[in-house]
mmCIF file of C-alpha atoms in Angstrom:
data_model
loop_
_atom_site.group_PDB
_atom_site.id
_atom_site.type_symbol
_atom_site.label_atom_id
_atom_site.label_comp_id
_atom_site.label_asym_id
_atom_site.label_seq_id
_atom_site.Cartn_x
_atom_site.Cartn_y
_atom_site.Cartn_z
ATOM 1 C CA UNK P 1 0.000 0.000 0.000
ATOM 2 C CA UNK P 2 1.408 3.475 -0.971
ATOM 3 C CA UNK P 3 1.960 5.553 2.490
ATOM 4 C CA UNK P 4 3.743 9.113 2.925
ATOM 5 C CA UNK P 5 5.651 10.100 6.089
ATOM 6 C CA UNK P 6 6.140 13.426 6.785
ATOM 7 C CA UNK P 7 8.596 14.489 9.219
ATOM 8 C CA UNK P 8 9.204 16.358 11.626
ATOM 9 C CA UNK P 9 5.541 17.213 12.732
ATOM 10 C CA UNK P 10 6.479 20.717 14.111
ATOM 11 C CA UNK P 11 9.230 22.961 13.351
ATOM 12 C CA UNK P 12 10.284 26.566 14.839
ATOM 13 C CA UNK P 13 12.859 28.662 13.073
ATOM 14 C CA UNK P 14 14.558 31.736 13.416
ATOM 15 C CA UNK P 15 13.828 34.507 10.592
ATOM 16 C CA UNK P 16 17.046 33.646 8.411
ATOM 17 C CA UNK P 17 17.750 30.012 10.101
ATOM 18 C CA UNK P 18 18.192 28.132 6.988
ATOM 19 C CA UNK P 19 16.021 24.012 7.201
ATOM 20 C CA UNK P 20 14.648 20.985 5.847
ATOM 21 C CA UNK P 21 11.243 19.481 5.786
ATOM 22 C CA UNK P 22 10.992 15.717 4.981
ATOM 23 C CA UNK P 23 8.832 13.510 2.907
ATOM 24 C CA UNK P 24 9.433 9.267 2.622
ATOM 25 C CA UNK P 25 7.225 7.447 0.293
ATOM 26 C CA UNK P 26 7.216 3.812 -0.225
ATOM 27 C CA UNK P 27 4.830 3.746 -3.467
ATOM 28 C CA UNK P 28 4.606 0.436 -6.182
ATOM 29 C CA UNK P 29 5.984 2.812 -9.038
ATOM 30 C CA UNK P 30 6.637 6.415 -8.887
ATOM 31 C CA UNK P 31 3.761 8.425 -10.556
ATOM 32 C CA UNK P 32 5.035 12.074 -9.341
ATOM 33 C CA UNK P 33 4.997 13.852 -5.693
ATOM 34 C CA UNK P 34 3.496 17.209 -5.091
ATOM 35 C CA UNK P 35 4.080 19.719 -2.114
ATOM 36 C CA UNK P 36 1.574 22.052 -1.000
ATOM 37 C CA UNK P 37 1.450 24.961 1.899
ATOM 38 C CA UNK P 38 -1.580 25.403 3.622
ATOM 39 C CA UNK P 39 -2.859 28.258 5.664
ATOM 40 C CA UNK P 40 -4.935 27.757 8.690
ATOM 41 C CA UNK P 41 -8.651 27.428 7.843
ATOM 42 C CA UNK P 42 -7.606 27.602 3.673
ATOM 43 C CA UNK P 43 -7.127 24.810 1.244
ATOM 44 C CA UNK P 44 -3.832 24.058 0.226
ATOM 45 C CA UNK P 45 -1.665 26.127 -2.271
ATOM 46 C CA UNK P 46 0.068 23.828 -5.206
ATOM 47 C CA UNK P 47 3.510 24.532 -4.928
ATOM 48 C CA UNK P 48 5.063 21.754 -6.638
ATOM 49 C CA UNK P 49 5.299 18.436 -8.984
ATOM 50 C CA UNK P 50 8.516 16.415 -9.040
ATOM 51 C CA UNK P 51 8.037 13.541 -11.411
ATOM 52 C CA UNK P 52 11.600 11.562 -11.247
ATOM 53 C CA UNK P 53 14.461 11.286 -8.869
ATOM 54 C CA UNK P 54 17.079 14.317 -9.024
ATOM 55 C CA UNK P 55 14.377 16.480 -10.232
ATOM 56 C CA UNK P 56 14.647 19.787 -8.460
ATOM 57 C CA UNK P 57 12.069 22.610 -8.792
ATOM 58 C CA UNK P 58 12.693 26.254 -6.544
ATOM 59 C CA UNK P 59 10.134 29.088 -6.115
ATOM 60 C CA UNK P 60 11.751 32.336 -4.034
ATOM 61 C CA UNK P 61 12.596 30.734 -0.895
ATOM 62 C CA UNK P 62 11.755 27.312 -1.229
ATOM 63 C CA UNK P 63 13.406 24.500 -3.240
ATOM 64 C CA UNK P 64 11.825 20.820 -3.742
ATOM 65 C CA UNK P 65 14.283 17.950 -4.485
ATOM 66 C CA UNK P 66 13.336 14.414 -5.047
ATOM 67 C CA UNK P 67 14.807 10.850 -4.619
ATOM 68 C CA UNK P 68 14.123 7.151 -4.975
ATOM 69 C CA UNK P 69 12.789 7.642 -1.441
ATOM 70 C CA UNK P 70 11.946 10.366 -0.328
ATOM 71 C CA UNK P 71 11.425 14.248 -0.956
ATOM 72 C CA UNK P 72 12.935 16.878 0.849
ATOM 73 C CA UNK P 73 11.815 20.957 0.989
ATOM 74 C CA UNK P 74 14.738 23.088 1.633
ATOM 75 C CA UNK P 75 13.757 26.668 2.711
ATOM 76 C CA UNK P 76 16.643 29.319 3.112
ATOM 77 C CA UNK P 77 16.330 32.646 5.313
ATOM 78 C CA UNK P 78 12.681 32.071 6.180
ATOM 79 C CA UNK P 79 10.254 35.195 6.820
ATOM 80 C CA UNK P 80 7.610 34.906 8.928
ATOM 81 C CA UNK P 81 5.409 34.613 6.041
ATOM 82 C CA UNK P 82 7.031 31.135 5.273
ATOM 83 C CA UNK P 83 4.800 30.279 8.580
ATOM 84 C CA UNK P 84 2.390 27.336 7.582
ATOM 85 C CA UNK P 85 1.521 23.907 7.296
ATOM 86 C CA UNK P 86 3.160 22.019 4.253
ATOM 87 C CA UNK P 87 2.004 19.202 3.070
ATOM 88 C CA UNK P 88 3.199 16.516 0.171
ATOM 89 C CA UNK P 89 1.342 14.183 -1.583
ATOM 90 C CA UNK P 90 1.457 11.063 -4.344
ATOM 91 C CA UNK P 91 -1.063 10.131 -6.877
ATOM 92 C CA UNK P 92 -2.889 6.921 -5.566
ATOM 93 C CA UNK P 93 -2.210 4.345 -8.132
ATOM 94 C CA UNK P 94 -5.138 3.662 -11.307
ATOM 95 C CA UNK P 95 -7.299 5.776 -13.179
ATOM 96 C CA UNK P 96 -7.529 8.762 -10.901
ATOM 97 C CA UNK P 97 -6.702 12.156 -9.368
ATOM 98 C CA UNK P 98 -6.855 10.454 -5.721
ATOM 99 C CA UNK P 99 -3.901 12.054 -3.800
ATOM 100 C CA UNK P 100 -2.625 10.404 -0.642
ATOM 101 C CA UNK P 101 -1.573 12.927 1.477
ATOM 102 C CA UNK P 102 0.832 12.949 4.707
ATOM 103 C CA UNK P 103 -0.087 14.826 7.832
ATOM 104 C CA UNK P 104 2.545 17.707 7.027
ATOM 105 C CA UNK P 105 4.737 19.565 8.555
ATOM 106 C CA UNK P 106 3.685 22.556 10.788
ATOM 107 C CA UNK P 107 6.491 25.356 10.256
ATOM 108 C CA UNK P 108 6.835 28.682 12.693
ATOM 109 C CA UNK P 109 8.990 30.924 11.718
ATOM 110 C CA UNK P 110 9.863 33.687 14.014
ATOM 111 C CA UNK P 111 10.811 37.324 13.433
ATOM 112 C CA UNK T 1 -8.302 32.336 -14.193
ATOM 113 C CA UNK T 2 -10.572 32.146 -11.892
ATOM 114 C CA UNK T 3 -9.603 29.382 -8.699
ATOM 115 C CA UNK T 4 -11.855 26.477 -7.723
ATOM 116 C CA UNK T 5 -14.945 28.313 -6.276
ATOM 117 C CA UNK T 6 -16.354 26.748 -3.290
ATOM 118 C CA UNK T 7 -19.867 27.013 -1.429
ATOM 119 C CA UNK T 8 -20.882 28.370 1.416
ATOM 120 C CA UNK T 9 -17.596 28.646 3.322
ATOM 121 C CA UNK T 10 -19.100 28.245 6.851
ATOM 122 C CA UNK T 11 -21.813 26.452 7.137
ATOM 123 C CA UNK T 12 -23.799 25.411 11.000
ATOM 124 C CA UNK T 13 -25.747 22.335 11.308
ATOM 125 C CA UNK T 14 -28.064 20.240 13.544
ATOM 126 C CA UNK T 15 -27.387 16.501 14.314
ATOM 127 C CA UNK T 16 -29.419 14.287 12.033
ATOM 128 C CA UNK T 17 -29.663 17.095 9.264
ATOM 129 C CA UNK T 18 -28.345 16.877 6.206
ATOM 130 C CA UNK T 19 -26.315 19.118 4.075
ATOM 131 C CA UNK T 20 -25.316 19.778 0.255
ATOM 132 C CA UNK T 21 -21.788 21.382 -0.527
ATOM 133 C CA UNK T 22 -21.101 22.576 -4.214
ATOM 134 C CA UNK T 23 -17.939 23.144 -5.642
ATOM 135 C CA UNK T 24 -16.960 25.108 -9.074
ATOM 136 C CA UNK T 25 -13.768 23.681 -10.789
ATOM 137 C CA UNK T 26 -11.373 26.247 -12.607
ATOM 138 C CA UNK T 27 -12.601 26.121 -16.279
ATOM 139 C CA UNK T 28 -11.160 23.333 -18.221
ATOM 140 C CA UNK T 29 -11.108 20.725 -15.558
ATOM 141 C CA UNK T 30 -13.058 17.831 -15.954
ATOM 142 C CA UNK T 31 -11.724 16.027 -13.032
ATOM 143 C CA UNK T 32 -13.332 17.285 -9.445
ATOM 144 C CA UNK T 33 -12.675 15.249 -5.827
ATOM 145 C CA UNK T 34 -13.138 15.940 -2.434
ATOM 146 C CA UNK T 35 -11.968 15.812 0.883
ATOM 147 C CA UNK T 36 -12.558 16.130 4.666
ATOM 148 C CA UNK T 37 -9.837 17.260 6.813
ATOM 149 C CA UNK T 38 -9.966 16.755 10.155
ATOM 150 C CA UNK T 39 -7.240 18.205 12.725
ATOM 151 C CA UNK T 40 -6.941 14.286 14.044
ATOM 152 C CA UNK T 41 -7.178 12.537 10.584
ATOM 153 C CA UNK T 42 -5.753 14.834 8.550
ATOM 154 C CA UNK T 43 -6.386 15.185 4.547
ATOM 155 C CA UNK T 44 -8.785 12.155 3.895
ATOM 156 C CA UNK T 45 -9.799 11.583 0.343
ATOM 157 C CA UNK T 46 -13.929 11.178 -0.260
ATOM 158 C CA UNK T 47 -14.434 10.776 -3.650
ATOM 159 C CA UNK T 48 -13.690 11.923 -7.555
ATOM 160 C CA UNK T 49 -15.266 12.283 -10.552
ATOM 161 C CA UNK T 50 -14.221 12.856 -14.223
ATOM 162 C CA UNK T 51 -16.965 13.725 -17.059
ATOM 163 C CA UNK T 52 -19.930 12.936 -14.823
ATOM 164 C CA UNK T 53 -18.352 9.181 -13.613
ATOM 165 C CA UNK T 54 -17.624 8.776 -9.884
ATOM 166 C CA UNK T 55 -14.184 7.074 -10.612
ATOM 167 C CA UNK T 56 -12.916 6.513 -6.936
ATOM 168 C CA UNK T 57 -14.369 6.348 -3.637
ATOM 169 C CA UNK T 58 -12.257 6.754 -0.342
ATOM 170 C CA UNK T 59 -13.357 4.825 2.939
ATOM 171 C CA UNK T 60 -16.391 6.976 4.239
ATOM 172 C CA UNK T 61 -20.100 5.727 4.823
ATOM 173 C CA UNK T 62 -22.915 5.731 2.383
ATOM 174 C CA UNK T 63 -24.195 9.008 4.001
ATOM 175 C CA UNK T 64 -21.374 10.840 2.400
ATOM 176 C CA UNK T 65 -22.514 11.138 -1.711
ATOM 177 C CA UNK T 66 -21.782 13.100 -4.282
ATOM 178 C CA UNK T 67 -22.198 14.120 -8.035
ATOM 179 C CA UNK T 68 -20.653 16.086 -10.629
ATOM 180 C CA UNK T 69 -22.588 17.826 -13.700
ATOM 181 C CA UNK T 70 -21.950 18.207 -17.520
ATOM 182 C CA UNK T 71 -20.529 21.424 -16.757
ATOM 183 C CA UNK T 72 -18.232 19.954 -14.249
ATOM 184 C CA UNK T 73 -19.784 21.516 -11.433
ATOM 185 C CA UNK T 74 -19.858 18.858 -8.158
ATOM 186 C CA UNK T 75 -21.981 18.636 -5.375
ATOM 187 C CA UNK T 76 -21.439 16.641 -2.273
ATOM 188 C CA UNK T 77 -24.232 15.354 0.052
ATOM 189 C CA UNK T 78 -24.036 14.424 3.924
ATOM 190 C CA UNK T 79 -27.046 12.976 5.105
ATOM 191 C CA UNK T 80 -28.301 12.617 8.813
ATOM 192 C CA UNK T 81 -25.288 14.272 10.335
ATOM 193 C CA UNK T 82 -23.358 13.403 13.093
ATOM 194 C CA UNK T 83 -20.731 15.734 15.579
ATOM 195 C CA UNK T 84 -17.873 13.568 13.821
ATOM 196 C CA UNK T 85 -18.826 15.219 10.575
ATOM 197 C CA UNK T 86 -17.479 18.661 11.880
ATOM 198 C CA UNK T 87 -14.995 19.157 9.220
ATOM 199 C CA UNK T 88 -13.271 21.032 6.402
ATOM 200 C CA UNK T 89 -14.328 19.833 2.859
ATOM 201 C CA UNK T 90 -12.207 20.798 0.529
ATOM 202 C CA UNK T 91 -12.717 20.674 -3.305
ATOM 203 C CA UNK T 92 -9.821 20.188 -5.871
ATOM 204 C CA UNK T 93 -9.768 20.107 -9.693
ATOM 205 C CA UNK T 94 -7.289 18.899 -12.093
ATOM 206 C CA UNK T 95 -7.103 19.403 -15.517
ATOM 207 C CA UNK T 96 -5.510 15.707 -16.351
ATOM 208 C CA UNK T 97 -7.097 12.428 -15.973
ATOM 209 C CA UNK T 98 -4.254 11.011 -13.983
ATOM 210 C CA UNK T 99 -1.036 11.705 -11.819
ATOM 211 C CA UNK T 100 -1.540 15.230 -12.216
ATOM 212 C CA UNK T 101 -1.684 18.241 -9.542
ATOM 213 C CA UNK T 102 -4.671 19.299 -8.094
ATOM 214 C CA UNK T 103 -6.175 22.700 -7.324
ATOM 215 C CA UNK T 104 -7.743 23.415 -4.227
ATOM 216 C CA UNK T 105 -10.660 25.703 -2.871
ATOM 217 C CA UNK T 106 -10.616 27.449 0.283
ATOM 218 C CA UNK T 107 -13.037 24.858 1.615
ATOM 219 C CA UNK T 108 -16.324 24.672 3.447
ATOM 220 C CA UNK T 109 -16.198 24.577 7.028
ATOM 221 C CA UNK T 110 -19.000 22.486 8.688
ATOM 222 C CA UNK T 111 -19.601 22.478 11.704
ATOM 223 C CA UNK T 112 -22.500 20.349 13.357
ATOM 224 C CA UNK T 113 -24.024 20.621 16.745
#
């Protein structure tokens, strides 16, 4: 069965302090990963797609890099507008859209 | 472009009522699904649909239903309520069949009491 781990649950920064956010798959055959940030009480926001391991994609301060295992999110000099939850997700296997989702990654940063 | 387009946003219920939930795709999409979020549970998939055909169904009870139109319009349905229900539904079109991103709405918050 396709699962995603997200890890770690909760993370505080410093305005500036470079980090990592963490996403593990284990998936029957890789059919992309996508990484969304979600306000509180908003849907998520698409950020990215990685389809194939070494793909990289970067939007301001956020970069999204992808392996045979797992996907990490890189964010350098956060702002307190990075603050949010961010969430990745696969495509469930078959004809569909279904997207299994992990529990994501709750990030603070502070000024 | 104009985003997915969901309705109400907040939405109040009684125990044992039930409730309709509609959701606009961003033009071009065919493919529409939906999901509850719960702070416990997280992002649980509910259903999809592409051109009118429920295509997948996530592990939820028969009260939970839904439909999508020729215009790719979707409605969900929750019958007789219960407090579990409480929930944000969120909406999400893609403009692929398969393995693509999805677009989300800002969600309808229900909250039953």
């Amino acid at each position: 069965e396709d699962q995603v781990t997200q890890s770690p649950e909760a993370l505080r920064l410093q305005e500036g302090e470079s980090s990592s956010l963490n996403c593990s798959y284990t998936v029957s055959g890789l059919r992309g990963l996508f990484w969304y940030r979600q306000d509180p009480g908003k849907g998520p926001e698409f950020l990215f797609t990685l389809y194939s391991a070494g793909e990289e994609k970067e939007k301001e301060r956020l970069k999204a890099t992808l392996t045979k295992k797992e996907s990490f999110l890189h964010i350098t000099a956060p702002k307190p507008e990075d603050s949010a939850t961010y969430l990745c997700a696969l495509p469930s296997a078959g004809a569909t859209n279904k997207l299994i989702f992990g529990t994501g990654t709750l990030l603070a940063v502070q000024p | 472009k104009a985003g997915v387009t969901q309705t109400p946003r907040y939405l109040i219920k009684t125990r044992g009522q039930q409730v309709t939930l509609s959701c606009s795709p961003i033009s071009g999409h065919r493919s529409v699904s939906w999901y509850q979020q719960t702070p416990g549970q997280g992002l649980q998939f509910l259903f999809e649909y592409f051109s009118e055909t429920q295509r997948n169904k996530g592990n939820f009870p028969g009260r939970f239903s839904g439909r999508q139109f020729s215009n790719s319009r979707s409605e969900m349905n929750v019958s007789t309520l219960e407090l579990g229900d409480s929930a944000l539904y969120l909406c999400a079109s893609s403009f692929r069949d398969t393995y693509t991103e999805a677009f989300f709405g800002q969600g309808t918050r229900l909250t039953v009491v």
